[in-house]
Amino acid sequence: MRPYLAVLSARFRMLLQYRAAALAGCATQLFWGLIRVMIFEGFYLSSAAPQPMSFPQVVTYIWLGQGMLLLTMFGPDAEVRAMIQAGTIAYELVRPVRLYWLWYCRAIAARFAPLLLRAVPILIVAGVFFGMRAPASRGCAALWILSTAAAVLLTSSVATLMTISLFWTISGEGMNRIAPAIIWTFSGLLIPLPLLPNWVQPAIRVLPFRGMGDTPFRVYMGHIPPEQALLAVAHQLAWTAALVLLGQWILNRGLRRLVVQGG
Amino acid sequence: MCALTRGAVLRARKKLSMCAHPMSSIRHGSACAPLLYFRYIGISIRSQMQYRASFLMMSLGMFLITATEILSIWALFSRFGSLRGWRLEEVALFYGIVSTAFAIAESVSRGFDLFDRMIRTGGFDRLLLRPRSTAFQVAAGDWQLMRVGRLAVGLIALTWAGLKLDVRWFPGGLALAALAILCAACLFYGLFVLQATLTFWTVEGIEIANCVTYGGNETGQYPLSIYRPWFRKFFVFVVPLACVTYFPVLAILGREDAALGTPRWFHAAAPLIGIAFLLVSLRVWQFGVRHYRSTGS
C-alpha cells in the first residue's frame, strides 16, 4: 500500500504547482458559468410548466459543474503515452509494484489536484456573487463530499482504462476526441440530466456517467434525498469496482502480447 | 507585398540560406500573396492527410461534440417550448451562422492560435527575416482541417433552419446570411489575432482569451436579447459579436430589436463592423510586432 500512497502524494504535490494557470482557468470558467446561467434563466422565464428542477437548483447545478469541470476532462495519461511510444514503458514493468494500481494512483492524482485548485475559488465566488446556494443540510454536505470522492474514483477508473487501451491504439488521439462528447452529455455537464427528455432517463440511470457529475451535484442540493444518496453512491462504487476489474483483466491481456521494441 | 519582385525574393532567400526549409518548394512561385498563401495551405493539408485515420477520428469527435451542443438546445426547447419568444428554428439560425463562421475562423487562424509556442521557442525571429509580412506568414503557417466536424454541424443547422423558417430567402435573406457568416468569421479571426498579439507581452498563451473566442461562439448561439444588459453591451460595444450575428438575423427574420432598439437599416449593415474589427486587429498586431523582444531560447 505504501508505494501507491507515495506515488499518489508525489503526483498530487507536483500537480498543485500549476496555480497561476488554474487561476486564469477559473476566470474563464466563471464567465462560461455566467453565460449558461443566463441561458437557463431565459428558458425558465419562458415556461410556467413545472420542471423536474427549479431554477435556483439549476444555477447551483451549473456552478458545481463549472467547479468540477476538470473532473470530467480526462483522457489517457499523457506521460504513459509518451512511454509507450518511446519504449520506456519497459521501466514501468520492472518496478516492484502492480502496474494497474500505479497507473490508477496517477489517475486519481491527476483528477484530484486540478479539482481542488479550481473548485475552491469557483465555488466561493459563485456562492458569494452568482447565486449558488449552500448545501441543503449538513448531512447533504457530508454525503456530497463522499459522493465527490466516489466520482474521483470512478473517473479515475475510466481514465486508467483509456490509458491501458494505449497498448492497442498507441496514439489515443481519437479516443481523446470522442470520449468527451459522451461523458459531458451523460454526466450532466452540458445540461442538467433531469432536464433531458424523459425517454433517455432510464438509460441515464443505468450508465456510469451520471456518477461523474450529476450524482454529487444533486446530492449537494438534496435533489437526491439523503436516504437515497447512499444508494446513488453505491451505484458509483459498483461501476468503479467493475471498471477496475475490467481494467486489470485487459491490462493482463495487453502485457502478455506486449512487445517492447528496443530503442 | 505583390510589389516585391521575384529577384528580390530570391536574393533574400540566398542571403538567408533558407533553402533547407520545407517551404523551399515555393522557390519559383510568383511573388503574389494569395497564390503563396494557397501553396502554404496546400502543404499544410497534405501533411495532415498523411495521418488519415487520425484525421477522420478527430473530425468525427469534433462533429459529435458540436452535435451534442445542438441536441441539448433541442432538448431544452422540447422541455420549455420557447425561449423568451424565440422558436427553435430561429435559434437554429443563430447557431448555424455562428458555428459555421467559428469553424471557418478556427481552421484558418490556427497559426495565431498556436502563436505562443512560436514566441516561446523563438521561432518568430525566423519569420522576421523573411521577405513577407509577419501576419501573412503566421496566418499561412497552419491550417486546421479537422474543424470540418463543426462546419458540418453548422451547415446542417443552417439548412434545417432555412427550410423550417418562413422567410423570403431569395435573394436578400441568403445574401445577408452569407455576409453575416463571412463577417462573423472575420470577427473571430480578429479575436484570434488579438489573442496572439497579447503573447508579445505575456509570452505564455493566456486561457482567459477563450472567454471571447469560445465564449463568443457559445453566446452567439442564442439571441442577444435573452442576456442581461451589461452582457449585451459587452458583446455590442467591446466585442462586436452581436453586430455579426444578432443584428443580421433580425434583418433576415424581419424582427424588431427588443434588446437595444436599434433602427432597421442598421441591422443589415452591422456585419461590416466585423471586417473593420479584423482590420483594426491587424493594426494592433503590427504594433505588437514592433514591441517584440525575442525570448532568446
Coordinates of C-alpha atoms in Angstrom, one line a residue:
Chain A
M1 CA 0.0 0.0 0.0
R2 CA 2.8 2.4 0.9
P3 CA 4.4 2.8 -2.5
Y4 CA 1.0 3.6 -4.0
L5 CA 0.3 6.3 -1.5
A6 CA 3.8 7.7 -2.1
V7 CA 3.0 7.9 -5.9
L8 CA -0.3 9.5 -5.2
S9 CA 1.0 12.2 -2.9
A10 CA 4.1 12.9 -5.1
R11 CA 1.9 13.4 -8.2
F12 CA -0.6 15.4 -6.2
R13 CA 2.0 17.8 -4.9
M14 CA 3.5 18.2 -8.4
L15 CA 0.2 19.0 -10.0
L16 CA -0.6 21.6 -7.3
Q17 CA 2.3 23.6 -8.7
Y18 CA 0.2 24.9 -11.6
R19 CA -1.6 27.5 -9.5
A20 CA -1.3 30.5 -11.8
A21 CA -2.7 28.6 -14.8
A22 CA -5.5 27.4 -12.6
L23 CA -6.4 30.9 -11.6
A24 CA -6.7 32.1 -15.2
G25 CA -8.8 29.0 -15.9
C26 CA -11.1 29.9 -13.0
A27 CA -11.9 33.3 -14.6
T28 CA -12.7 31.6 -17.9
Q29 CA -15.0 29.1 -16.2
L30 CA -16.8 31.8 -14.2
F31 CA -17.5 33.6 -17.5
W32 CA -18.8 30.3 -19.0
G33 CA -21.0 29.7 -16.0
L34 CA -22.5 33.1 -16.3
I35 CA -23.4 32.6 -19.9
R36 CA -25.0 29.3 -19.0
V37 CA -26.9 30.7 -16.1
M38 CA -28.4 33.4 -18.3
I39 CA -29.4 31.0 -21.0
F40 CA -31.3 28.8 -18.4
E41 CA -32.8 31.9 -16.9
G42 CA -34.2 32.7 -20.3
F43 CA -35.7 29.2 -20.6
Y44 CA -37.2 29.2 -17.1
L45 CA -38.8 32.6 -17.7
S46 CA -40.5 31.3 -20.9
S47 CA -42.4 28.5 -19.4
A48 CA -44.6 28.3 -16.3
A49 CA -44.9 24.5 -16.5
P50 CA -43.5 22.6 -13.5
Q51 CA -40.0 21.3 -14.3
P52 CA -38.0 18.4 -12.6
M53 CA -35.7 21.0 -11.2
S54 CA -36.3 24.6 -10.0
F55 CA -34.2 27.5 -11.5
P56 CA -32.2 28.1 -8.3
Q57 CA -31.3 24.4 -8.3
V58 CA -30.2 24.6 -11.9
V59 CA -28.0 27.6 -11.0
T60 CA -26.3 25.6 -8.2
Y61 CA -26.0 22.6 -10.5
I62 CA -24.3 24.8 -13.2
W63 CA -21.8 26.2 -10.7
L64 CA -21.0 22.8 -9.3
G65 CA -20.5 21.7 -12.8
Q66 CA -18.1 24.5 -13.6
G67 CA -16.2 24.0 -10.3
M68 CA -15.8 20.3 -11.0
L69 CA -15.3 20.6 -14.8
L70 CA -11.8 19.2 -14.7
L71 CA -13.1 16.0 -13.1
T72 CA -14.7 15.1 -16.3
M73 CA -12.0 16.4 -18.6
F74 CA -9.8 13.4 -18.9
G75 CA -8.1 11.1 -21.3
P76 CA -5.3 8.6 -21.3
D77 CA -2.3 9.5 -19.2
A78 CA 0.0 11.6 -21.4
E79 CA 3.2 10.5 -19.8
V80 CA 2.3 6.8 -20.1
R81 CA 1.5 7.5 -23.8
A82 CA 5.0 9.0 -24.2
M83 CA 6.5 6.0 -22.5
I84 CA 4.6 3.6 -24.8
Q85 CA 5.6 5.5 -27.9
A86 CA 9.3 5.7 -26.8
G87 CA 9.5 2.1 -25.5
T88 CA 10.5 3.3 -22.0
I89 CA 7.4 1.5 -20.8
A90 CA 9.8 -1.3 -20.1
Y91 CA 10.9 0.5 -17.0
E92 CA 7.4 0.6 -15.7
L93 CA 7.2 -3.1 -16.0
V94 CA 10.2 -3.8 -13.9
R95 CA 9.1 -1.7 -10.9
P96 CA 8.2 -3.8 -7.9
V97 CA 4.6 -2.6 -7.9
R98 CA 1.4 -3.7 -9.6
L99 CA 1.2 -1.7 -12.8
Y100 CA -2.6 -1.3 -12.6
W101 CA -2.6 0.3 -9.2
L102 CA 0.4 2.5 -10.1
W103 CA -1.5 3.9 -13.0
Y104 CA -4.7 4.2 -11.1
C105 CA -3.0 6.3 -8.4
R106 CA -1.5 8.5 -11.0
A107 CA -5.0 8.9 -12.5
I108 CA -6.5 9.8 -9.1
A109 CA -3.8 12.5 -8.5
A110 CA -4.5 13.9 -12.0
R111 CA -8.2 14.3 -11.2
F112 CA -7.9 15.4 -7.7
A113 CA -5.3 18.2 -7.8
P114 CA -6.9 20.3 -10.5
L115 CA -10.3 19.7 -9.0
L116 CA -9.2 21.2 -5.7
L117 CA -7.3 24.1 -7.4
R118 CA -10.3 25.2 -9.5
A119 CA -13.3 24.1 -7.5
V120 CA -12.5 26.0 -4.3
P121 CA -12.2 29.5 -5.9
I122 CA -15.0 29.0 -8.3
L123 CA -17.5 27.7 -5.7
I124 CA -16.6 30.6 -3.3
V125 CA -17.0 33.3 -6.0
A126 CA -20.2 31.7 -7.3
G127 CA -21.6 31.3 -3.8
V128 CA -20.9 34.9 -2.9
F129 CA -21.8 36.7 -6.1
F130 CA -23.6 34.4 -8.5
G131 CA -26.5 32.8 -6.7
M132 CA -25.0 29.4 -5.9
R133 CA -26.7 28.0 -2.8
A134 CA -25.2 26.3 0.2
P135 CA -25.8 22.5 0.6
A136 CA -29.4 21.6 1.6
S137 CA -28.3 20.4 5.0
R138 CA -25.2 19.3 6.9
G139 CA -26.0 15.7 6.1
C140 CA -26.2 16.6 2.4
A141 CA -22.8 18.3 2.6
A142 CA -21.2 15.2 4.1
L143 CA -22.8 13.0 1.5
W144 CA -21.8 15.4 -1.2
I145 CA -18.1 15.1 -0.2
L146 CA -18.5 11.3 -0.1
S147 CA -20.1 11.2 -3.5
T148 CA -17.5 13.5 -4.9
A149 CA -14.7 11.2 -3.7
A150 CA -16.6 8.3 -5.3
A151 CA -16.8 10.4 -8.5
V152 CA -13.0 10.8 -8.4
L153 CA -12.5 7.1 -8.0
L154 CA -15.0 6.4 -10.9
T155 CA -13.5 8.8 -13.4
S156 CA -10.0 7.6 -12.5
S157 CA -11.1 4.0 -13.3
V158 CA -12.3 5.1 -16.7
A159 CA -9.1 7.2 -17.3
T160 CA -7.0 4.2 -16.4
L161 CA -9.0 2.1 -18.8
M162 CA -8.2 4.6 -21.5
T163 CA -4.5 4.5 -20.6
I164 CA -4.5 0.8 -20.9
S165 CA -6.1 0.9 -24.3
L166 CA -3.0 2.7 -25.5
F167 CA -1.3 -0.7 -25.7
W168 CA -3.5 -1.2 -28.8
T169 CA -4.2 2.3 -30.1
I170 CA -0.8 3.9 -29.3
S171 CA -1.9 7.4 -30.1
G172 CA -5.2 7.5 -28.2
E173 CA -6.0 10.8 -30.1
G174 CA -9.3 9.5 -31.5
M175 CA -10.5 8.4 -28.1
N176 CA -9.4 11.7 -26.6
R177 CA -11.8 13.5 -29.1
I178 CA -14.8 11.2 -28.9
A179 CA -15.0 10.4 -25.2
P180 CA -15.8 14.0 -24.1
A181 CA -18.9 14.1 -26.2
I182 CA -20.3 11.1 -24.5
I183 CA -19.1 11.9 -21.0
W184 CA -20.2 15.5 -21.0
T185 CA -23.7 14.7 -22.3
F186 CA -24.4 11.8 -19.9
S187 CA -22.7 13.3 -16.8
G188 CA -24.8 16.5 -16.7
L189 CA -22.0 18.9 -17.7
L190 CA -23.9 20.0 -20.8
I191 CA -27.3 20.3 -19.3
P192 CA -28.6 19.0 -16.0
L193 CA -29.6 15.4 -16.5
P194 CA -33.1 15.7 -15.1
L195 CA -33.9 18.2 -17.9
L196 CA -33.0 15.7 -20.7
P197 CA -36.1 14.1 -22.3
N198 CA -37.9 11.6 -20.2
W199 CA -37.3 8.7 -22.6
V200 CA -33.5 8.8 -22.1
Q201 CA -33.8 8.8 -18.3
P202 CA -33.8 5.0 -17.8
A203 CA -30.6 4.7 -19.8
I204 CA -29.0 7.6 -17.8
R205 CA -29.8 5.9 -14.5
V206 CA -28.0 2.7 -15.5
L207 CA -24.9 4.2 -17.2
P208 CA -21.9 5.0 -15.1
F209 CA -21.6 8.6 -16.4
R210 CA -24.1 10.2 -14.1
G211 CA -21.8 9.2 -11.2
M212 CA -19.1 11.6 -12.6
G213 CA -21.1 14.8 -12.0
D214 CA -24.8 14.6 -11.7
T215 CA -24.9 12.4 -8.6
P216 CA -22.7 14.6 -6.4
F217 CA -24.4 17.8 -7.7
R218 CA -27.9 16.5 -6.9
V219 CA -26.8 15.1 -3.5
Y220 CA -25.4 18.5 -2.6
M221 CA -28.8 20.3 -3.1
G222 CA -30.9 17.5 -1.7
H223 CA -32.4 16.8 -5.1
I224 CA -31.5 13.2 -4.4
P225 CA -32.9 12.9 -0.9
P226 CA -30.3 11.9 1.8
E227 CA -31.9 8.5 2.3
Q228 CA -31.4 7.7 -1.4
A229 CA -28.0 9.3 -1.6
L230 CA -26.2 6.2 -0.2
L231 CA -27.8 4.1 -3.0
A232 CA -26.5 6.6 -5.5
V233 CA -23.0 6.4 -4.0
A234 CA -23.3 2.6 -4.2
H235 CA -24.1 2.9 -7.9
Q236 CA -20.9 5.0 -8.3
L237 CA -18.8 2.5 -6.4
A238 CA -20.3 -0.6 -8.1
W239 CA -19.3 0.9 -11.5
T240 CA -15.9 1.8 -10.2
A241 CA -15.3 -1.8 -9.0
A242 CA -16.5 -3.2 -12.3
L243 CA -14.3 -0.9 -14.3
V244 CA -11.2 -1.6 -12.1
L245 CA -11.7 -5.3 -12.6
L246 CA -12.2 -4.9 -16.3
G247 CA -9.1 -2.7 -16.5
Q248 CA -6.9 -5.2 -14.7
W249 CA -8.2 -8.0 -16.9
I250 CA -7.4 -6.0 -20.1
L251 CA -4.1 -4.9 -18.8
N252 CA -3.0 -8.5 -18.2
R253 CA -4.0 -9.4 -21.7
G254 CA -2.1 -6.4 -23.0
L255 CA 1.0 -7.3 -21.1
R256 CA 1.0 -10.8 -22.4
R257 CA 1.2 -9.6 -26.0
L258 CA 3.3 -6.6 -25.4
V259 CA 6.4 -6.3 -27.4
V260 CA 8.8 -3.5 -26.4
Q261 CA 10.9 -2.6 -29.4
G262 CA 14.5 -1.7 -28.4
G263 CA 15.4 2.0 -28.6
Chain B
M1 CA 3.6 42.6 -50.8
C2 CA 3.0 42.0 -54.5
A3 CA 5.3 44.8 -55.3
L4 CA 8.3 42.7 -54.3
T5 CA 10.0 41.3 -57.4
R6 CA 10.9 37.7 -57.8
G7 CA 14.6 38.7 -57.9
A8 CA 14.3 40.5 -54.6
V9 CA 12.8 37.4 -53.0
L10 CA 15.5 35.1 -54.5
R11 CA 18.2 37.4 -53.3
A12 CA 16.8 37.5 -49.8
R13 CA 16.5 33.7 -49.8
K14 CA 20.1 33.2 -50.9
K15 CA 21.3 35.7 -48.3
L16 CA 19.5 33.9 -45.5
S17 CA 20.2 30.4 -47.0
M18 CA 16.8 29.1 -46.1
C19 CA 16.7 26.5 -48.8
A20 CA 16.7 23.7 -46.3
H21 CA 13.3 24.9 -45.1
P22 CA 10.3 22.7 -46.1
M23 CA 8.8 25.7 -47.8
S24 CA 11.7 25.8 -50.3
S25 CA 9.4 24.2 -52.9
I26 CA 7.9 27.7 -53.3
R27 CA 11.1 29.0 -54.8
H28 CA 9.7 29.7 -58.2
G29 CA 6.2 30.7 -57.1
S30 CA 5.0 34.1 -58.1
A31 CA 5.6 36.8 -55.5
C32 CA 1.9 37.4 -55.2
A33 CA 0.4 36.8 -51.8
P34 CA -2.8 34.9 -52.5
L35 CA -1.0 32.3 -54.6
L36 CA 1.7 31.9 -52.0
Y37 CA -1.0 31.5 -49.3
F38 CA -2.7 28.7 -51.1
R39 CA 0.7 27.0 -51.6
Y40 CA 1.2 27.1 -47.9
I41 CA -2.3 25.8 -47.2
G42 CA -1.9 23.0 -49.7
I43 CA 1.3 21.8 -47.9
S44 CA -0.5 22.0 -44.6
I45 CA -3.5 20.0 -45.8
R46 CA -1.3 17.4 -47.4
S47 CA 0.7 16.9 -44.2
Q48 CA -2.5 16.4 -42.2
M49 CA -3.8 13.9 -44.7
Q50 CA -0.7 11.7 -44.1
Y51 CA -2.5 10.6 -40.9
R52 CA -5.8 9.9 -42.4
A53 CA -7.3 7.7 -39.7
S54 CA -6.3 10.2 -37.0
F55 CA -7.8 13.0 -39.1
L56 CA -11.1 11.1 -39.6
M57 CA -11.4 10.3 -35.8
M58 CA -10.6 13.9 -34.9
S59 CA -13.2 15.2 -37.3
L60 CA -15.8 12.7 -36.1
G61 CA -15.0 13.7 -32.5
M62 CA -15.5 17.4 -33.3
F63 CA -18.7 16.5 -35.1
L64 CA -20.0 14.6 -32.1
I65 CA -19.2 17.3 -29.6
T66 CA -20.8 20.0 -31.7
A67 CA -23.8 17.8 -32.4
T68 CA -24.4 17.3 -28.7
E69 CA -24.5 21.1 -28.4
I70 CA -27.3 21.5 -30.8
L71 CA -29.1 18.4 -29.4
S72 CA -29.0 19.9 -26.0
I73 CA -30.6 23.1 -27.4
W74 CA -33.2 20.9 -28.9
A75 CA -33.8 19.1 -25.6
L76 CA -34.2 22.4 -23.8
F77 CA -36.7 23.6 -26.4
S78 CA -38.7 20.4 -26.2
R79 CA -39.0 20.9 -22.4
F80 CA -39.6 24.6 -22.2
G81 CA -41.4 25.3 -25.6
S82 CA -39.8 28.6 -26.4
L83 CA -37.0 31.0 -25.3
R84 CA -38.3 34.4 -24.4
G85 CA -40.5 34.5 -27.6
W86 CA -37.9 32.8 -29.8
R87 CA -38.6 29.5 -31.5
L88 CA -36.2 26.6 -32.1
E89 CA -35.7 27.2 -35.8
E90 CA -34.8 30.8 -35.1
V91 CA -32.2 29.9 -32.6
A92 CA -31.0 27.2 -35.0
L93 CA -30.3 30.1 -37.5
F94 CA -28.2 31.9 -34.9
Y95 CA -26.5 28.6 -34.1
G96 CA -25.8 27.8 -37.8
I97 CA -24.4 31.2 -38.6
V98 CA -22.1 31.5 -35.6
S99 CA -20.9 27.8 -35.7
T100 CA -20.2 27.9 -39.4
A101 CA -18.3 31.2 -39.0
F102 CA -16.4 30.0 -36.0
A103 CA -15.4 26.8 -37.7
I104 CA -14.0 28.7 -40.7
A105 CA -12.2 31.2 -38.4
E106 CA -10.8 28.4 -36.2
S107 CA -9.4 26.4 -39.1
V108 CA -7.7 29.3 -40.9
S109 CA -6.4 31.1 -37.8
R110 CA -4.6 28.0 -36.4
G111 CA -1.3 29.7 -36.8
F112 CA -2.3 32.5 -34.5
D113 CA -3.9 30.0 -32.1
L114 CA -0.5 28.3 -31.7
F115 CA 1.5 31.5 -31.8
D116 CA 2.6 31.4 -28.1
R117 CA 4.7 28.4 -29.0
M118 CA 6.4 30.3 -31.7
I119 CA 7.2 33.1 -29.2
R120 CA 8.5 30.7 -26.6
T121 CA 10.7 28.7 -28.9
G122 CA 12.0 31.9 -30.6
G123 CA 10.6 30.7 -34.0
F124 CA 9.2 34.2 -34.6
D125 CA 12.8 35.5 -35.1
R126 CA 12.9 33.4 -38.3
L127 CA 9.7 34.9 -39.6
L128 CA 11.0 38.4 -39.2
L129 CA 13.9 37.6 -41.6
R130 CA 11.6 36.5 -44.4
P131 CA 10.5 39.0 -47.1
R132 CA 6.8 38.7 -46.3
S133 CA 4.7 40.4 -43.6
T134 CA 4.6 38.5 -40.3
A135 CA 0.8 38.4 -40.1
F136 CA 0.8 36.7 -43.5
Q137 CA 3.3 34.1 -42.5
V138 CA 1.7 33.3 -39.2
A139 CA -1.7 33.1 -41.0
A140 CA -0.4 30.8 -43.6
G141 CA 1.6 28.7 -41.2
D142 CA -1.0 26.2 -40.3
W143 CA -4.5 25.3 -41.4
Q144 CA -6.6 23.0 -39.4
L145 CA -8.7 20.6 -41.4
M146 CA -10.4 18.8 -38.5
R147 CA -12.8 21.7 -37.9
V148 CA -14.9 20.3 -40.8
G149 CA -16.8 18.5 -38.0
R150 CA -18.0 21.8 -36.5
L151 CA -18.6 23.2 -40.0
A152 CA -20.8 20.2 -40.9
V153 CA -23.0 20.7 -37.8
G154 CA -23.2 24.4 -38.5
L155 CA -24.3 23.8 -42.1
I156 CA -26.8 21.2 -41.1
A157 CA -28.4 23.6 -38.6
L158 CA -28.4 26.4 -41.2
T159 CA -30.1 24.2 -43.8
W160 CA -32.7 22.9 -41.3
A161 CA -33.5 26.5 -40.1
G162 CA -33.6 27.7 -43.7
L163 CA -36.2 25.0 -44.6
K164 CA -38.3 25.5 -41.5
L165 CA -38.4 29.3 -41.3
D166 CA -41.0 31.2 -43.3
V167 CA -38.6 33.7 -44.8
R168 CA -38.0 35.0 -48.3
W169 CA -34.6 33.7 -48.9
F170 CA -34.0 34.8 -52.4
P171 CA -32.0 36.9 -52.8
G172 CA -31.9 39.2 -49.8
G173 CA -32.0 36.6 -47.0
L174 CA -29.4 34.4 -48.5
A175 CA -27.0 37.3 -49.2
L176 CA -27.4 38.6 -45.7
A177 CA -26.8 35.1 -44.2
A178 CA -23.6 34.7 -46.3
L179 CA -22.5 38.2 -45.3
A180 CA -23.1 37.5 -41.6
I181 CA -21.1 34.3 -41.8
L182 CA -18.2 36.0 -43.6
C183 CA -18.1 38.9 -41.2
A184 CA -18.5 36.7 -38.1
A185 CA -15.6 34.7 -39.4
C186 CA -13.6 37.9 -39.7
L187 CA -14.5 39.0 -36.2
F188 CA -13.4 35.6 -34.7
Y189 CA -10.3 35.8 -36.8
G190 CA -9.6 39.2 -35.4
L191 CA -10.1 37.9 -31.9
F192 CA -7.5 35.1 -32.5
V193 CA -5.1 37.7 -33.9
L194 CA -5.6 39.9 -30.8
Q195 CA -5.1 36.8 -28.6
A196 CA -1.8 36.1 -30.3
T197 CA -0.8 39.7 -30.2
L198 CA -1.1 39.6 -26.4
T199 CA 1.7 36.9 -26.3
F200 CA 4.2 39.5 -27.4
W201 CA 3.9 40.8 -23.9
T202 CA 2.8 37.8 -21.9
V203 CA 4.9 35.1 -23.6
E204 CA 2.6 32.5 -22.2
G205 CA -0.6 31.9 -24.1
I206 CA -3.5 33.0 -21.8
E207 CA -6.6 30.9 -21.4
I208 CA -8.7 33.9 -20.4
A209 CA -8.9 35.0 -24.1
N210 CA -11.1 31.9 -24.6
C211 CA -13.9 33.9 -22.9
V212 CA -14.4 35.9 -26.0
T213 CA -13.5 33.3 -28.6
Y214 CA -15.1 30.1 -27.5
G215 CA -17.3 32.0 -25.1
G216 CA -18.4 34.3 -28.0
N217 CA -19.2 31.2 -30.0
E218 CA -21.4 30.0 -27.2
T219 CA -23.0 33.4 -26.6
G220 CA -23.8 33.9 -30.3
Q221 CA -25.8 30.7 -30.5
Y222 CA -28.7 32.5 -28.7
P223 CA -30.4 35.8 -29.3
L224 CA -28.7 38.7 -27.6
S225 CA -32.0 39.8 -26.0
I226 CA -32.0 36.9 -23.5
Y227 CA -28.9 38.1 -21.8
R228 CA -28.5 40.7 -19.0
P229 CA -28.0 44.3 -20.1
W230 CA -24.3 44.6 -19.1
F231 CA -23.6 41.4 -21.0
R232 CA -25.4 42.6 -24.1
K233 CA -23.4 45.9 -24.1
F234 CA -20.2 44.0 -23.8
F235 CA -20.9 41.9 -26.9
V236 CA -22.1 45.0 -28.9
F237 CA -19.6 47.7 -27.9
V238 CA -16.4 45.9 -26.7
V239 CA -16.5 42.7 -28.8
P240 CA -19.0 43.5 -31.6
L241 CA -20.3 39.9 -31.8
A242 CA -23.9 41.0 -31.9
C243 CA -23.2 43.1 -35.0
V244 CA -22.3 39.9 -37.0
T245 CA -24.9 37.5 -35.6
Y246 CA -27.8 39.1 -33.7
F247 CA -28.5 42.2 -36.0
P248 CA -28.3 40.4 -39.4
V249 CA -30.5 37.6 -38.1
L250 CA -33.0 40.2 -37.0
A251 CA -32.9 41.7 -40.5
I252 CA -33.4 38.2 -42.1
L253 CA -36.3 37.4 -39.8
G254 CA -37.7 40.9 -40.1
R255 CA -37.9 41.3 -36.4
E256 CA -37.5 44.4 -34.3
D257 CA -34.6 44.8 -31.9
A258 CA -36.1 44.3 -28.4
A259 CA -32.7 44.5 -26.7
L260 CA -31.3 47.8 -27.8
G261 CA -33.9 49.4 -30.0
T262 CA -31.6 49.9 -33.0
P263 CA -33.1 51.0 -36.3
R264 CA -33.8 48.5 -39.1
W265 CA -31.3 49.9 -41.7
F266 CA -28.5 49.3 -39.1
H267 CA -29.3 45.5 -38.8
A268 CA -28.4 44.8 -42.4
A269 CA -25.3 47.0 -42.4
A270 CA -24.0 45.9 -38.9
P271 CA -22.0 42.9 -40.1
L272 CA -19.5 45.1 -41.9
I273 CA -18.2 46.0 -38.4
G274 CA -16.8 42.5 -38.3
I275 CA -14.5 43.3 -41.2
A276 CA -13.5 46.6 -39.6
F277 CA -12.7 44.7 -36.4
L278 CA -10.3 42.4 -38.3
L279 CA -8.5 45.4 -39.9
V280 CA -8.1 47.0 -36.5
S281 CA -6.8 43.8 -35.0
L282 CA -4.2 43.6 -37.8
R283 CA -3.1 47.1 -36.9
V284 CA -2.7 46.1 -33.3
W285 CA -0.7 43.1 -34.4
Q286 CA 1.7 45.4 -36.3
F287 CA 2.0 47.5 -33.1
G288 CA 2.8 44.3 -31.2
V289 CA 5.4 43.2 -33.7
R290 CA 7.3 46.5 -33.2
H291 CA 7.4 45.7 -29.5
Y292 CA 8.6 42.2 -29.9
R293 CA 11.6 41.1 -27.9
S294 CA 12.9 37.7 -28.6
T295 CA 12.9 35.3 -25.6
G296 CA 16.3 34.2 -26.8
S297 CA 15.5 30.5 -26.5

